[in-house]
Coordinates of C-alpha atoms in Angstrom, one line a residue:
M2 CA 165.5 101.8 102.5
Y3 CA 161.8 103.4 101.8
R4 CA 162.2 107.5 102.1
K5 CA 157.8 108.9 103.0
S6 CA 156.4 110.8 100.2
R7 CA 155.4 114.7 99.8
H8 CA 151.8 114.7 99.3
D9 CA 150.7 118.2 97.4
D10 CA 147.4 119.6 96.4
E11 CA 147.9 121.7 93.9
L12 CA 148.5 120.3 89.9
P13 CA 151.4 120.8 88.7
E14 CA 152.8 122.1 85.7
I15 CA 154.5 119.4 83.8
G16 CA 156.0 120.9 80.8
L17 CA 155.0 119.0 78.2
Y18 CA 155.9 119.4 74.3
F19 CA 154.2 121.9 72.3
E20 CA 153.7 123.6 75.4
G21 CA 151.5 121.8 76.6
R22 CA 149.0 121.7 79.6
L23 CA 147.5 119.2 81.8
N24 CA 143.5 118.7 81.3
P25 CA 142.3 118.8 85.0
E26 CA 139.4 117.1 84.4
N27 CA 140.9 114.0 82.6
R28 CA 140.2 111.1 85.0
W29 CA 143.8 110.4 86.0
V30 CA 144.0 114.4 87.3
K31 CA 140.5 113.2 89.1
M32 CA 141.5 110.4 90.4
A33 CA 144.7 111.1 91.7
E34 CA 142.8 113.6 93.4
R35 CA 140.5 111.6 95.5
L36 CA 143.1 108.5 96.2
P37 CA 143.9 109.0 99.3
W38 CA 147.9 107.5 98.8
Q39 CA 149.1 108.5 102.5
E40 CA 146.4 105.1 103.6
L41 CA 149.0 102.8 101.9
E42 CA 151.9 104.2 103.0
A43 CA 152.7 102.0 106.0
D44 CA 151.5 98.8 105.2
Y45 CA 153.7 99.5 102.2
A46 CA 156.9 100.5 104.1
R47 CA 157.4 97.9 106.5
H48 CA 159.0 96.0 103.4
F49 CA 161.5 97.8 103.9
K50 CA 164.8 98.8 106.1
S51 CA 165.3 101.7 107.7
C52 CA 168.7 101.6 108.4
G53 CA 169.6 104.9 106.3
R54 CA 171.3 103.0 103.2
G55 CA 170.7 102.0 99.6
E56 CA 168.9 103.0 97.0
V57 CA 165.4 104.6 98.1
A58 CA 162.5 102.3 97.0
L59 CA 159.6 104.0 94.6
N60 CA 157.0 105.3 96.8
V61 CA 153.9 103.6 97.1
R62 CA 151.8 106.3 94.5
V63 CA 153.9 105.0 92.0
A64 CA 153.7 100.5 93.1
M65 CA 149.8 101.5 93.5
G66 CA 149.4 103.3 90.8
A67 CA 151.1 101.0 88.3
L68 CA 148.2 98.0 88.9
L69 CA 145.3 100.3 88.9
I70 CA 146.8 100.9 85.5
K71 CA 147.2 97.8 84.1
E72 CA 143.7 96.6 85.5
I73 CA 141.9 99.4 84.2
L74 CA 143.5 99.4 80.6
G75 CA 144.0 95.7 81.0
L76 CA 147.8 95.7 79.9
S77 CA 150.9 93.7 80.8
D78 CA 153.3 94.4 82.9
R79 CA 155.9 95.5 80.3
T80 CA 153.1 97.6 78.4
V81 CA 152.4 99.3 81.5
V82 CA 155.8 100.7 81.5
D83 CA 155.2 101.6 78.5
A84 CA 152.3 103.4 78.3
V85 CA 153.5 105.5 81.2
S86 CA 156.4 106.6 79.6
E87 CA 154.2 107.8 76.5
N88 CA 151.3 109.3 78.7
P89 CA 152.2 112.8 80.8
Y90 CA 148.6 111.7 82.8
L91 CA 150.0 108.4 83.6
Q92 CA 153.5 110.1 84.7
Y93 CA 151.0 112.5 86.7
F94 CA 148.8 109.3 88.5
L95 CA 151.7 108.0 89.7
G96 CA 152.8 111.5 91.1
F97 CA 156.4 112.7 89.0
K98 CA 156.2 116.5 88.8
S99 CA 157.9 116.4 85.2
F100 CA 157.3 114.3 81.9
E101 CA 160.0 112.0 81.9
T102 CA 160.1 110.0 78.5
K103 CA 161.9 107.5 79.8
P104 CA 160.7 104.3 81.7
P105 CA 160.1 105.7 84.9
F106 CA 161.0 101.3 86.5
N107 CA 161.3 98.1 85.7
A108 CA 158.6 95.8 83.8
S109 CA 159.8 93.3 87.2
L110 CA 159.3 95.2 89.9
M111 CA 155.4 95.0 89.2
T112 CA 155.6 91.2 90.7
H113 CA 157.3 93.3 93.5
F114 CA 154.7 95.6 94.1
R115 CA 152.2 92.6 94.0
K116 CA 153.9 91.3 97.0
R117 CA 154.2 94.7 99.2
L118 CA 150.0 94.8 98.9
P119 CA 148.6 92.3 98.9
A120 CA 144.7 91.2 99.5
E121 CA 144.6 91.9 102.6
V122 CA 145.8 95.8 102.8
I123 CA 144.3 96.8 99.3
N124 CA 140.7 95.4 101.2
R125 CA 141.7 98.3 104.2
F126 CA 142.3 101.0 101.5
N127 CA 139.1 99.7 99.9
E128 CA 137.4 100.4 103.2
K129 CA 139.1 103.9 103.4
I130 CA 137.7 105.7 100.3
I131 CA 134.5 103.8 101.1
E132 CA 134.0 105.5 104.5
L133 CA 136.2 109.1 103.0
S134 CA 133.5 109.0 100.3
R135 CA 130.2 108.8 102.5
K136 CA 132.1 111.3 104.5
D137 CA 132.2 113.6 101.2
S138 CA 128.5 113.0 99.9
S139 CA 126.8 113.1 103.4
P140 CA 128.7 115.7 105.6
D141 CA 128.0 114.5 109.6
D142 CA 126.3 116.9 111.1
D143 CA 127.8 119.1 114.3
P144 CA 128.2 116.0 117.3
P145 CA 126.2 116.7 120.2
P146 CA 127.9 118.1 123.5
E147 CA 129.2 115.3 125.4
S148 CA 127.0 114.7 128.7
C149 CA 128.7 115.1 132.0
G150 CA 127.4 112.0 133.8
K151 CA 123.8 109.9 133.2
P152 CA 122.0 109.8 136.8
D153 CA 121.3 106.8 137.5
S154 CA 117.4 107.1 137.0
A155 CA 117.7 107.9 132.9
P156 CA 116.1 106.0 130.5
Q157 CA 117.8 103.6 128.4
E158 CA 117.9 104.7 124.4
P159 CA 116.1 103.2 122.5
K160 CA 116.9 100.2 119.8
P161 CA 118.2 102.0 116.7
E162 CA 115.7 100.9 113.8
N163 CA 116.6 99.1 111.1
A164 CA 117.6 100.8 107.9
G165 CA 119.5 100.4 104.9
T166 CA 119.3 97.4 102.2
I167 CA 122.7 95.1 101.4
L168 CA 123.0 93.2 98.2
M169 CA 125.3 90.2 98.1
D170 CA 125.9 87.1 96.3
A171 CA 129.0 85.2 94.9
T172 CA 130.9 84.0 92.5
C173 CA 134.0 82.4 91.1
V174 CA 137.6 83.5 89.9
P175 CA 138.8 81.8 87.2
A176 CA 142.6 81.0 86.9
D177 CA 144.5 81.1 83.6
I178 CA 144.5 77.3 83.4
K179 CA 144.1 74.4 80.9
Y180 CA 141.0 72.6 80.8
P181 CA 142.5 69.9 83.4
T182 CA 141.6 66.4 83.4
D183 CA 143.5 63.0 85.9
L184 CA 145.0 61.6 82.2
N185 CA 146.7 64.6 81.9
L186 CA 147.1 66.4 85.0
V187 CA 149.1 62.4 85.6
N188 CA 151.0 62.3 82.2
D189 CA 151.9 66.2 83.1
A190 CA 153.1 65.1 86.7
R191 CA 155.1 62.0 85.1
E192 CA 157.2 64.2 82.0
V193 CA 157.7 66.5 85.4
T194 CA 159.7 64.1 86.8
E195 CA 161.9 62.4 83.9
R196 CA 163.0 66.1 83.7
L197 CA 163.7 66.4 87.3
I198 CA 166.2 62.8 87.1
D199 CA 168.5 64.5 84.1
Q200 CA 169.0 67.5 86.4
L201 CA 169.8 65.5 89.2
R202 CA 172.0 63.0 87.1
Q203 CA 174.0 66.0 85.8
Q204 CA 175.2 67.2 89.2
Q205 CA 176.0 63.6 89.8
A206 CA 179.8 63.7 89.1
N207 CA 179.8 60.3 87.9
P208 CA 176.5 60.3 86.2
S209 CA 175.1 57.1 87.2
P210 CA 173.2 55.0 84.0
R211 CA 169.8 56.1 83.8
P212 CA 166.9 54.9 85.4
R213 CA 164.3 52.9 83.6
T214 CA 161.1 55.6 83.5
K215 CA 159.9 53.5 79.9
P216 CA 158.7 57.2 78.7
Q217 CA 158.1 56.0 75.1
I218 CA 155.8 53.8 76.1
C219 CA 153.8 56.1 78.8
R220 CA 153.8 58.5 75.5
R221 CA 152.4 55.8 73.3
R222 CA 149.4 55.0 75.9
Y223 CA 148.8 58.4 76.6
L224 CA 148.1 59.1 73.2
E225 CA 146.0 56.2 72.2
I226 CA 143.1 57.4 74.7
I227 CA 143.5 61.1 74.3
K228 CA 143.3 60.0 70.4
H229 CA 140.2 58.8 70.9
P230 CA 138.2 59.5 73.6
K231 CA 135.3 57.4 73.3
C232 CA 137.6 54.0 74.3
G233 CA 135.5 53.4 77.5
V234 CA 136.0 53.6 80.2
A235 CA 138.2 50.8 81.4
R236 CA 140.8 51.1 78.5
R237 CA 140.7 55.0 80.3
R238 CA 141.4 53.7 83.5
S239 CA 143.8 50.9 82.4
A240 CA 146.0 54.2 81.0
L241 CA 145.6 56.8 84.3
R242 CA 146.7 53.6 86.4
F243 CA 149.8 52.7 83.9
L244 CA 150.5 56.3 84.3
L245 CA 150.6 56.2 87.9
N246 CA 152.5 53.9 88.3
A247 CA 154.8 55.7 86.3
V248 CA 154.5 58.2 88.5
R249 CA 155.4 56.4 91.3
R250 CA 158.4 54.6 90.1
N251 CA 160.2 57.7 89.2
L252 CA 159.4 59.3 92.4
E253 CA 161.7 56.2 93.9
F254 CA 164.1 57.0 91.0
I255 CA 164.0 60.9 92.5
N256 CA 164.5 59.8 96.5
V257 CA 167.8 57.4 95.0
L258 CA 169.4 60.0 92.6
Q259 CA 168.9 62.8 95.7
Q260 CA 170.2 60.1 98.2
Q261 CA 173.6 59.5 95.7
T262 CA 174.2 63.5 95.2
D263 CA 173.7 64.4 98.5
S264 CA 171.4 67.8 97.1
D265 CA 167.7 68.7 96.2
V266 CA 166.8 70.3 92.9
G267 CA 166.3 73.5 94.8
A268 CA 163.4 75.1 93.7
A269 CA 161.7 72.5 92.1
T270 CA 161.0 70.3 95.6
E271 CA 158.2 72.0 96.4
Q272 CA 157.0 70.8 92.9
I273 CA 158.1 67.6 94.1
R274 CA 155.7 67.5 97.0
V275 CA 152.9 68.7 94.9
I276 CA 153.6 65.9 92.8
R277 CA 153.5 63.3 95.5
M278 CA 150.1 65.1 96.2
V279 CA 148.8 64.3 92.8
H280 CA 149.3 61.0 93.0
D281 CA 148.0 59.9 96.1
Q282 CA 145.1 61.7 95.3
Q283 CA 144.3 60.2 91.8
R284 CA 145.2 57.0 93.1
E285 CA 142.5 57.6 96.1
M286 CA 140.2 58.3 93.4
L287 CA 141.0 55.9 91.4
D288 CA 140.7 52.9 93.8
R289 CA 137.5 54.4 95.0
K290 CA 135.8 55.0 92.3
S291 CA 135.0 58.3 92.5
H292 CA 135.9 61.8 91.0
R293 CA 135.7 64.2 94.4
I294 CA 138.1 64.1 96.8
D295 CA 138.8 67.4 99.6
C296 CA 141.7 69.9 98.1
R297 CA 141.8 68.3 94.8
I298 CA 145.0 69.4 93.0
V299 CA 144.2 70.7 89.5
S300 CA 147.4 72.1 88.4
L301 CA 150.9 71.7 89.1
H302 CA 152.0 75.0 88.2
Q303 CA 148.9 76.4 90.5
P304 CA 148.2 73.9 93.4
H305 CA 146.6 76.3 95.1
V306 CA 143.5 76.5 92.1
R307 CA 140.3 74.0 92.8
P308 CA 137.5 73.3 91.2
I309 CA 134.4 75.0 92.3
V310 CA 130.9 74.0 91.0
R311 CA 128.8 77.0 90.4
G312 CA 126.1 75.4 88.3
K313 CA 125.9 77.6 86.2
A314 CA 124.9 77.4 81.9
G315 CA 127.8 76.5 79.7
R316 CA 130.0 76.3 82.2
E317 CA 128.4 73.5 85.1
T318 CA 132.6 73.9 87.5
E319 CA 135.1 76.7 87.0
F320 CA 138.7 76.8 88.0
G321 CA 139.9 79.4 90.6
A322 CA 138.7 80.8 93.9
K323 CA 135.2 82.4 95.3
L324 CA 134.2 85.1 96.2
T325 CA 131.6 86.6 98.5
A326 CA 130.4 90.3 98.1
S327 CA 127.9 92.6 98.7
L328 CA 126.7 96.1 97.6
E329 CA 125.8 98.5 99.5
N330 CA 124.2 101.8 98.7
G331 CA 126.4 101.5 95.5
Y332 CA 129.2 100.5 97.4
T333 CA 131.2 97.3 96.4
R334 CA 133.0 95.0 99.5
I335 CA 134.6 92.0 99.9
E336 CA 133.3 90.4 102.3
R337 CA 135.3 86.8 101.3
L338 CA 138.1 85.3 99.4
S339 CA 138.8 81.2 99.3
W340 CA 140.4 79.2 97.1
E341 CA 138.4 76.4 98.4
A342 CA 134.7 75.1 97.6
Y343 CA 132.3 76.8 100.7
N344 CA 128.6 77.9 100.7
E345 CA 128.2 81.1 100.6
A346 CA 125.0 81.3 102.6
S347 CA 127.1 80.9 106.2
D348 CA 128.3 84.7 105.1
L349 CA 125.0 86.1 105.7
Q350 CA 125.2 86.6 109.1
S351 CA 128.5 88.2 109.6
I352 CA 128.2 90.5 107.1
C353 CA 125.3 91.5 108.8
E354 CA 127.2 92.0 112.1
R355 CA 129.5 93.8 109.9
Y356 CA 127.2 95.9 108.9
K357 CA 125.8 97.0 112.0
E358 CA 129.4 97.9 113.4
R359 CA 129.7 100.4 110.2
N360 CA 126.0 102.2 111.1
G361 CA 125.2 100.9 114.7
H362 CA 122.3 99.3 113.1
Y363 CA 121.0 96.2 111.0
P364 CA 119.7 96.7 107.7
E365 CA 115.9 96.7 106.7
A366 CA 116.6 94.1 104.0
V367 CA 119.0 91.6 102.6
L368 CA 118.7 91.0 98.5
A369 CA 119.9 87.5 98.1
D370 CA 119.1 84.6 96.0
K371 CA 117.6 81.9 96.5
L372 CA 121.0 79.6 98.3
F373 CA 120.9 82.4 101.3
R374 CA 117.4 81.1 102.4
N375 CA 117.9 78.4 103.8
R376 CA 116.0 77.5 107.7
E377 CA 119.0 79.7 110.0
N378 CA 119.5 82.4 107.8
L379 CA 115.7 83.1 108.1
R380 CA 115.7 82.6 112.1
Y381 CA 118.8 84.6 111.9
C382 CA 117.4 87.3 110.2
A383 CA 113.2 87.4 111.9
E384 CA 115.0 87.6 115.2
H385 CA 116.6 91.2 113.9
G386 CA 113.8 92.6 112.5
I387 CA 115.8 91.9 108.9
R388 CA 113.8 91.2 105.7
L389 CA 115.2 88.8 103.1
S390 CA 113.9 88.4 99.7
G391 CA 112.7 85.0 97.9
P392 CA 110.4 82.9 98.0
K393 CA 108.7 81.2 101.6
L394 CA 110.5 77.8 101.8
G395 CA 108.0 74.0 101.2
R396 CA 106.4 73.7 98.1
P397 CA 104.2 76.5 96.1
T398 CA 100.9 77.7 97.4
K399 CA 98.2 77.2 95.3
V400 CA 96.9 81.4 96.3
I401 CA 99.7 83.1 95.3
D402 CA 99.7 86.6 97.6
P403 CA 100.2 89.9 94.9
E404 CA 101.6 92.1 96.7
L405 CA 104.0 89.0 97.9
L406 CA 105.0 88.6 93.8
K407 CA 105.4 92.3 92.7
Q408 CA 107.4 92.0 96.5
Q409 CA 109.5 89.7 95.0
L410 CA 110.2 91.2 91.6
T411 CA 110.7 94.2 92.6
D412 CA 113.9 92.2 95.5
N413 CA 114.8 90.4 92.2
S414 CA 115.1 94.0 89.8
A415 CA 116.9 95.7 92.7
R416 CA 119.6 92.1 92.9
N417 CA 120.6 92.7 89.4
A418 CA 122.8 95.2 90.5
I419 CA 125.2 93.5 92.4
E420 CA 125.6 90.9 89.0
G421 CA 125.8 93.3 86.6
K422 CA 129.2 94.5 89.0
F423 CA 130.1 91.0 88.5
G424 CA 129.5 90.8 84.6
Q425 CA 131.3 94.1 84.2
C426 CA 134.7 93.3 86.6
K427 CA 134.7 89.9 84.4
R428 CA 134.0 91.6 80.8
R429 CA 135.9 95.0 80.6
L430 CA 138.3 94.8 84.3
G431 CA 139.8 90.7 83.3
L432 CA 138.6 89.0 86.1
G433 CA 136.9 86.6 83.8
R434 CA 139.9 84.8 83.5
V435 CA 142.7 86.2 86.1
M436 CA 146.7 85.8 84.3
A437 CA 148.4 86.0 87.8
R438 CA 150.1 83.0 88.5
Q439 CA 151.0 83.0 92.1
K440 CA 148.4 82.6 94.9
D441 CA 149.4 85.9 96.8
S442 CA 149.5 87.7 93.3
S443 CA 146.2 86.3 92.1
E444 CA 144.5 87.0 95.6
T445 CA 146.3 91.3 94.9
V446 CA 144.9 91.5 91.0
S447 CA 141.6 90.6 91.8
M448 CA 141.2 92.2 94.8
I449 CA 142.7 95.2 92.9
I450 CA 139.4 94.3 90.0
L451 CA 137.1 94.2 92.9
F452 CA 138.6 97.5 94.4
L453 CA 137.2 99.5 91.2
M454 CA 133.9 97.7 90.9
L455 CA 133.6 100.6 93.6
R456 CA 132.4 104.1 91.5
K457 CA 130.2 106.6 93.5
V458 CA 129.5 109.6 91.7
H459 CA 129.4 112.9 93.6
T460 CA 128.4 116.3 92.6
I461 CA 130.2 119.2 93.9
G462 CA 127.8 122.0 92.0
H463 CA 127.4 121.2 88.7
I464 CA 130.6 119.2 88.0
S465 CA 129.9 115.6 88.2
I466 CA 133.4 113.7 89.8
V467 CA 133.7 110.2 89.8
T468 CA 135.9 108.5 92.9
Y469 CA 137.8 106.0 91.0
G470 CA 137.6 103.3 87.9
S471 CA 138.0 103.6 84.3
S472 CA 135.2 106.5 82.7

């Protein structure tokens, strides 16, 4: 059961030890006042039955606030509960009316909070805060009176001129997995299948003799290559083929045992499916003598993770999700999040169209890297009067226009803002390695971290109020 919470605007006098009072200038107090918690209530409440029976669930402010505390302070699920139990400002941020020394909830609920607030909900919450912040920073004038109708001869309204600038770029969100190699991945699959065989034998009333999986021989062949990394391609391919044959043989044993016991291994059914896909992919690449395949799996425990080739110095390939973000007047938006690799240049037109829906006109300039300057995007920008930053296509000209060179340097300097946002999130907010393991949880954590990138400062009188984010 879920009960909607009441949102009070007054700052409560939380009883503290030593006759303490909450400081209204504290960052958690300011953040709690600025966030529109009620915007998340409908999406959060739909996960509960409205029959009026059962224990009342924690409200959405506790759920979303706990996730924000975790990412802002860089804590684990257990330490979030400890921090909230010790800090009255965090309890006020979560909406409690009085200070409690006992834990407000169990750490296991953090997993349910992430499931109840998926990435698309966090993205809509981000858009709502941007909308409210823009209204606070530049209040709208009185709307013009509505006309009672236009004559047929009325002149057509002029097309609005382009205005504003969009900064866009893409980055990778690495997952917390060990560096994958084909040999390690196949050997892990072999070990998992051997454990599944033992589990199935234990379910039998009269256990059958253990199949000959040859674990000692497989282990020895694996260590011969791992301990000698410069053994050569031929020996490595031979060991990989040997381990693949062992995985195929173990999968056949699992099928036979499942038929004999007339049961499966429960939660490991999905893992067996992943192992079959890994076996098929590795077998195909081995036969074709290639290292490329579509939807390549690089982790047994996180099969949704994909290799993302970025070509960065010292880190040419990263393993995780890829996202495209845009920066407009200091506000960050997540335009696309995908676990499959894609060409971010295809997002330019859709980002510009969404910009027009929000503002009623196209942007004056789009600042992006050279990858976005393909012929299709240049043609689109020319049709809509948008200036796309970067050099011209083709060979560089012998005579350099000083005005054009100055414009390129200015654009490159301005585009550093979105690069700085990515660096801030990866260094301080944990985007450099997302610790969540499930696919949906990883997307939620990534969205929350990028949600915290929005740090727009509004000046009201002589007080500067940070919209949200860490101070």
